[in-house]
XYZ file of C-alpha atoms in Angstrom:
459
model
C 114.129 62.075 118.506
C 115.573 60.685 121.758
C 114.331 61.946 125.128
C 116.515 62.304 128.189
C 115.278 60.401 131.235
C 117.674 62.236 133.547
C 116.120 65.522 132.454
C 113.069 64.689 134.583
C 114.922 63.360 137.623
C 114.800 65.041 141.025
C 118.252 65.902 142.313
C 119.415 66.206 145.904
C 115.939 65.419 147.226
C 114.733 62.530 149.315
C 111.297 60.961 148.774
C 108.384 61.763 151.008
C 107.536 59.168 153.657
C 104.008 59.000 152.249
C 105.223 57.879 148.831
C 104.471 54.280 147.949
C 105.869 51.823 145.427
C 109.391 53.104 145.947
C 112.584 51.264 145.164
C 115.736 52.104 147.098
C 119.236 52.110 145.645
C 122.440 52.679 147.595
C 125.634 53.241 145.620
C 128.972 53.080 147.428
C 132.139 54.365 145.813
C 134.254 52.165 148.063
C 133.671 49.053 150.124
C 132.743 50.950 153.290
C 131.492 48.007 155.329
C 130.044 50.188 158.105
C 127.856 52.159 155.690
C 126.840 49.056 153.764
C 125.888 47.410 157.055
C 123.854 50.495 158.007
C 121.938 50.385 154.700
C 121.144 46.699 155.170
C 120.044 47.205 158.788
C 117.786 50.073 157.733
C 115.840 47.971 155.222
C 116.250 44.252 155.896
C 113.729 42.158 157.772
C 115.085 40.466 160.879
C 115.388 37.050 159.252
C 117.266 38.535 156.262
C 120.016 40.444 158.053
C 122.542 37.753 158.844
C 122.473 36.341 155.336
C 122.696 39.756 153.671
C 125.561 40.933 155.854
C 127.638 37.964 154.704
C 127.165 38.787 151.020
C 130.124 40.185 149.094
C 128.445 40.565 145.689
C 128.974 43.868 143.931
C 125.233 44.207 143.276
C 123.006 42.979 146.069
C 119.204 43.034 145.889
C 116.408 42.082 148.273
C 112.863 43.022 149.190
C 112.891 44.768 152.563
C 110.429 46.364 154.927
C 110.237 49.573 152.851
C 110.182 47.907 149.446
C 112.788 46.546 147.028
C 116.413 47.485 147.711
C 119.561 47.385 145.613
C 123.048 47.927 147.016
C 125.851 48.581 144.544
C 129.408 48.661 145.777
C 132.653 49.430 143.978
C 134.206 46.621 142.004
C 136.902 44.688 143.794
C 140.398 45.191 142.412
C 140.842 42.782 139.487
C 143.703 40.280 139.470
C 146.903 41.522 137.873
C 146.876 40.898 134.137
C 149.027 41.887 131.207
C 148.092 43.962 128.118
C 149.017 47.204 129.894
C 145.571 47.444 131.438
C 143.923 48.019 128.045
C 141.459 45.165 128.533
C 140.554 45.978 132.134
C 137.131 47.340 133.015
C 137.348 50.997 134.013
C 135.471 52.287 137.038
C 133.333 54.393 134.674
C 132.422 51.342 132.584
C 131.638 49.215 135.639
C 129.165 51.726 137.073
C 127.664 52.411 133.646
C 126.941 48.732 133.052
C 125.700 48.119 136.589
C 123.258 51.013 136.161
C 121.920 49.261 133.079
C 121.408 46.081 135.110
C 119.566 48.087 137.768
C 117.122 49.602 135.296
C 116.441 46.183 133.764
C 115.452 44.871 137.206
C 113.188 47.857 137.931
C 111.044 47.611 134.825
C 109.048 44.445 135.703
C 108.214 45.734 139.203
C 106.086 48.684 138.112
C 107.680 51.033 140.638
C 106.389 54.592 140.779
C 109.722 55.937 141.995
C 113.290 54.851 142.598
C 115.416 56.780 145.059
C 119.172 56.497 144.653
C 121.621 57.618 147.314
C 125.332 57.990 146.590
C 128.020 57.626 149.221
C 131.739 58.178 148.716
C 131.476 58.067 144.927
C 134.058 59.682 142.662
C 133.260 61.859 139.646
C 134.209 58.968 137.334
C 131.864 56.572 139.119
C 128.989 59.056 139.119
C 129.457 59.843 135.428
C 129.351 56.123 134.665
C 126.248 55.600 136.796
C 124.328 58.523 135.296
C 125.341 57.597 131.751
C 124.223 54.017 132.332
C 120.844 55.177 133.637
C 120.391 57.344 130.558
C 121.399 54.612 128.112
C 119.188 52.013 129.819
C 116.097 54.194 129.393
C 116.058 53.493 125.644
C 113.080 51.552 124.300
C 112.659 51.290 120.524
C 108.897 50.837 120.320
C 108.133 53.678 122.710
C 110.186 56.044 120.577
C 108.660 54.769 117.339
C 105.159 55.227 118.737
C 106.171 58.671 120.083
C 105.303 57.760 123.650
C 106.861 59.220 126.742
C 109.198 56.919 128.651
C 106.257 55.092 130.215
C 107.812 51.929 131.539
C 110.229 53.764 133.814
C 109.832 55.049 137.381
C 110.500 58.601 138.508
C 114.083 59.067 139.591
C 115.313 60.901 142.653
C 119.053 61.017 143.257
C 120.939 62.438 146.219
C 124.316 62.207 147.932
C 124.859 61.269 151.538
C 127.101 64.318 151.824
C 127.150 67.352 149.570
C 125.359 68.003 146.298
C 125.606 66.301 142.941
C 127.711 68.066 140.309
C 125.144 69.061 137.701
C 127.830 69.432 135.009
C 128.421 65.688 135.402
C 124.721 65.106 134.860
C 124.737 67.161 131.653
C 127.773 65.241 130.422
C 126.003 61.951 131.139
C 122.867 63.156 129.343
C 124.871 64.107 126.260
C 126.636 60.739 126.204
C 123.480 58.728 126.812
C 121.340 60.543 124.259
C 124.120 60.262 121.663
C 124.498 56.514 122.244
C 120.750 55.948 122.187
C 120.391 57.952 118.964
C 122.964 55.680 117.343
C 121.181 52.605 118.693
C 117.858 53.847 117.346
C 119.252 54.424 113.858
C 120.606 50.865 113.812
C 117.255 49.496 115.002
C 115.183 51.231 112.316
C 113.843 48.765 109.732
C 115.487 48.964 106.300
C 112.234 49.833 104.543
C 112.183 53.011 106.669
C 115.885 53.830 106.703
C 117.192 54.125 103.157
C 120.018 56.358 101.935
C 117.440 58.980 100.963
C 115.360 58.887 104.149
C 118.510 58.720 106.292
C 120.000 61.853 104.751
C 116.625 63.632 104.837
C 116.211 62.788 108.528
C 119.599 64.286 109.314
C 118.780 67.386 107.274
C 115.570 67.951 109.255
C 117.249 67.657 112.643
C 117.705 70.870 114.621
C 121.457 71.250 114.589
C 123.063 74.208 116.370
C 124.585 77.079 114.430
C 128.055 75.550 114.470
C 126.967 72.461 112.509
C 126.585 72.655 108.739
C 125.125 69.772 106.743
C 125.744 69.032 103.068
C 124.372 66.127 101.026
C 126.017 64.961 97.812
C 123.308 63.319 95.706
C 123.841 60.882 92.859
C 124.580 63.633 90.341
C 127.194 65.176 92.635
C 128.775 61.767 93.220
C 129.093 61.344 89.462
C 130.650 64.787 89.154
C 133.129 63.885 91.903
C 133.923 60.596 90.092
C 133.036 58.502 93.150
C 132.714 55.327 91.126
C 132.991 52.900 94.045
C 130.131 54.409 96.063
C 128.015 54.663 92.917
C 128.717 51.044 91.951
C 127.586 49.642 95.292
C 124.324 51.602 95.174
C 123.464 51.143 91.506
C 121.304 48.057 92.077
C 118.967 49.829 94.486
C 115.879 51.879 93.699
C 117.186 54.336 96.295
C 120.364 56.020 95.040
C 123.487 56.383 97.183
C 124.645 59.662 98.694
C 127.347 61.186 100.859
C 126.446 63.227 103.941
C 128.959 65.708 105.369
C 128.387 67.244 108.803
C 130.857 70.042 109.442
C 131.308 71.193 113.054
C 132.863 74.642 113.417
C 131.874 76.145 116.792
C 132.247 79.816 117.595
C 135.700 80.579 118.999
C 136.921 77.169 117.878
C 140.420 76.107 118.828
C 142.890 76.927 116.068
C 143.723 73.340 115.220
C 143.132 71.213 112.181
C 139.949 69.133 112.344
C 139.695 65.405 112.917
C 137.655 63.703 110.209
C 135.345 60.759 110.989
C 134.011 58.482 108.262
C 131.177 55.991 108.811
C 129.942 53.083 106.730
C 126.244 53.495 105.976
C 125.022 50.407 104.096
C 121.355 50.637 105.048
C 120.805 47.044 103.986
C 123.287 44.508 102.678
C 122.031 41.558 100.668
C 125.600 40.817 99.627
C 124.696 41.852 96.084
C 125.054 39.231 93.383
C 127.370 37.352 95.747
C 124.227 36.820 97.773
C 124.422 36.178 101.499
C 122.647 33.118 102.929
C 119.401 34.022 104.684
C 120.834 33.496 108.163
C 123.653 35.959 107.455
C 121.307 38.482 105.853
C 118.748 38.531 108.661
C 120.172 41.486 110.583
C 121.927 43.320 107.777
C 119.976 46.475 108.553
C 122.790 46.983 111.090
C 125.386 47.378 108.333
C 125.049 51.138 108.709
C 126.185 50.930 112.351
C 129.448 52.757 111.659
C 127.563 55.748 110.279
C 125.175 55.632 113.252
C 128.134 55.805 115.637
C 129.430 58.842 113.738
C 126.006 60.530 113.925
C 125.982 59.885 117.674
C 129.406 61.485 117.955
C 128.212 64.515 115.984
C 125.223 64.855 118.322
C 127.528 64.652 121.332
C 129.819 67.341 119.890
C 126.839 69.616 119.292
C 125.297 69.028 122.725
C 128.565 69.638 124.575
C 129.674 72.491 122.307
C 132.939 70.667 121.648
C 135.590 73.387 121.261
C 137.563 72.028 118.281
C 136.605 71.589 114.611
C 135.363 68.171 113.461
C 134.116 66.675 110.196
C 131.723 63.737 109.890
C 131.217 61.856 106.610
C 128.542 59.203 106.062
C 128.814 56.969 102.984
C 125.209 55.851 102.425
C 124.094 53.143 100.001
C 121.955 50.008 99.787
C 123.617 46.881 98.408
C 120.753 45.276 96.505
C 120.202 42.517 93.957
C 118.904 43.810 90.634
C 119.615 43.642 86.913
C 121.547 46.892 87.363
C 123.615 45.624 90.333
C 127.376 45.629 90.017
C 128.987 42.296 89.244
C 131.999 40.213 90.233
C 134.719 40.998 87.652
C 133.525 44.576 87.110
C 136.381 47.085 87.094
C 135.484 50.394 88.707
C 137.481 53.605 89.044
C 137.655 55.158 92.512
C 137.646 58.879 93.254
C 141.413 58.792 93.844
C 141.948 57.339 90.368
C 142.646 53.725 91.353
C 141.081 50.959 89.280
C 139.444 48.300 91.447
C 138.379 44.861 90.250
C 135.266 43.622 92.052
C 136.226 40.232 93.408
C 133.207 39.985 95.719
C 130.112 42.206 95.754
C 129.687 41.403 99.454
C 132.931 43.263 100.199
C 131.050 46.473 99.532
C 131.650 48.424 102.742
C 135.294 49.085 101.943
C 134.230 50.403 98.540
C 131.863 53.089 99.811
C 134.327 53.998 102.567
C 137.217 54.302 100.120
C 135.571 57.096 98.159
C 134.365 58.825 101.350
C 137.854 58.623 102.865
C 139.274 60.267 99.769
C 136.838 63.152 100.155
C 137.825 63.539 103.801
C 141.598 63.527 103.306
C 141.663 65.849 100.273
C 140.150 68.838 102.043
C 142.395 71.901 101.793
C 143.541 74.781 103.951
C 141.937 75.081 107.381
C 139.714 72.080 106.561
C 142.623 69.699 105.967
C 142.277 66.990 108.624
C 145.006 66.217 111.129
C 143.793 62.601 111.274
C 140.960 60.468 109.932
C 139.084 57.817 111.904
C 136.928 55.254 110.138
C 134.134 53.284 111.866
C 132.450 50.331 110.212
C 130.845 46.922 110.524
C 133.404 45.848 107.972
C 134.118 42.116 108.268
C 132.831 39.050 110.039
C 136.478 37.990 110.167
C 137.292 40.479 112.917
C 134.549 39.004 115.111
C 136.014 35.556 114.559
C 139.351 36.908 115.766
C 138.217 39.072 118.698
C 134.675 38.006 119.583
C 131.721 40.316 120.041
C 133.055 42.503 122.872
C 136.286 43.830 121.358
C 136.504 46.094 118.337
C 139.351 45.631 115.902
C 141.636 48.659 115.578
C 143.937 49.148 112.602
C 146.174 52.185 112.304
C 149.118 53.429 110.280
C 150.260 55.663 113.168
C 151.361 54.297 116.534
C 150.610 57.411 118.581
C 147.028 57.652 117.320
C 146.491 53.931 117.896
C 147.656 54.214 121.510
C 145.346 57.174 122.166
C 142.348 55.340 120.711
C 143.067 52.174 122.698
C 143.406 54.137 125.935
C 140.251 56.152 125.240
C 138.344 52.946 124.496
C 139.443 51.373 127.775
C 138.423 54.429 129.790
C 135.063 54.661 128.033
C 134.290 50.953 128.351
C 134.399 50.407 124.571
C 137.357 48.077 124.370
C 139.368 47.649 121.200
C 142.500 45.758 120.267
C 145.081 46.790 117.715
C 145.513 44.378 114.821
C 148.433 44.296 112.388
C 148.448 46.037 109.030
C 150.537 43.171 107.649
C 151.678 44.601 104.333
C 152.773 41.172 103.110
C 149.116 40.178 102.726
C 148.533 42.955 100.190
C 150.009 40.753 97.468
C 146.851 38.624 97.702
C 144.812 41.608 96.441
C 146.668 41.847 93.122
C 144.660 41.812 89.900
C 145.680 41.289 86.257
C 142.859 43.604 85.163
C 143.081 46.524 87.617
C 145.347 48.093 90.206
C 143.982 45.710 92.843
C 140.906 43.704 93.870
C 138.436 44.525 96.640
C 138.825 41.164 98.439
C 140.635 37.874 98.451
C 139.921 34.293 99.424
C 141.575 32.715 102.415
C 142.653 33.894 105.840
C 143.286 37.382 107.227
C 140.077 38.890 105.845
C 139.978 41.729 108.369
C 143.604 42.617 107.676
C 143.151 42.747 103.905
C 140.030 44.898 104.357
C 142.046 47.365 106.440
C 144.912 47.282 103.928
C 142.403 48.147 101.201
C 141.227 51.225 103.131
C 144.822 52.267 103.814
C 145.216 52.857 100.051
C 142.712 55.700 100.228
C 143.937 57.858 103.133
C 146.868 59.488 101.260
C 149.238 58.837 104.195
C 147.095 60.720 106.716
C 147.204 59.236 110.242
């Protein structure tokens, strides 16, 4: 589905002098002023040099005597801040995002080729740069129309000294293609991506031998007594389903698997508690958690990840219909809990609850050591943390610390929020064990507390 741009790049080669329409990129792993000066002197026109040599910007661009030039230097050390460094931009993330900015500036110029030369770069910086180039190649309409990556120049990449580590390139390709696959799933229109078409698409993909795919259809969900997932999907003409991708590579490490669960609401009207039109406009993205999990599964397959993993996608469409579930309905979850529906627009936690119960009740060698849930769950968390930080809730401190550190290194920042048990009292119901939502403040916390009731004390 997603092509790799780096697959077609030329490595450790410099362009021919006869080539035209070339862009030139110089990437410096440190602020080596002598080398930066040399790059400027080699390309700048006489009237440009003095001004350019005074620049201290991390990304410098100009049109020189050989064509357009971009000079990227390492980020200056940030000022000392608190938070244990968890909100600081990693070197990997900086070079990844700068690569994206580079590609955006190339596209309007119609360049035939861009030559990139690396000098003094570390493995972390190069991985970030290559991953950013791969991610920035994504273009929705070109993929939908099954075109080659037409708006992009040919790439040639070399180092000033030595050769580029091709294992780094393969790692960057795997990361970039996985991210772009997730992005593409989120971008698909909801009339194309339904629970049925989504699961069918995954079934048709060419997974390696170590990946097994199983789909629980509506009948199987009924047999498994997954009342919450069924309730959310009952108003749609496309029935809900659960997808399980099971990764068991040859010679897998003898450890218990990690289970990942993703919210896959392919479109969310809010149900009978209907969203306003402005809030509904982009609700095709409400399956973003499941898309992230699919991307992770693709990455595991492409890199032949050595440990067992399980990926669960809870797929449903929250529609308005005579058959749609109602506020005040009482529904039994797979784990036996009775849930009063306080708000039909708090549907993501419902489908995830049943999927989480499937994940944590696996037995024997398939019993998970931990379960990680990804979801576009509440607007409340964005009010608290903005659009650039993910909210992290965990019942286990060690796991939370590992996830926060991994997010900082990967440039996907998150911040741990409190599972304030006191707020659970607001979810009480006189008609069931508890409700699925509550009015008032702390909406992200109560959503996380709801999910915590379905993990059976697993980390």
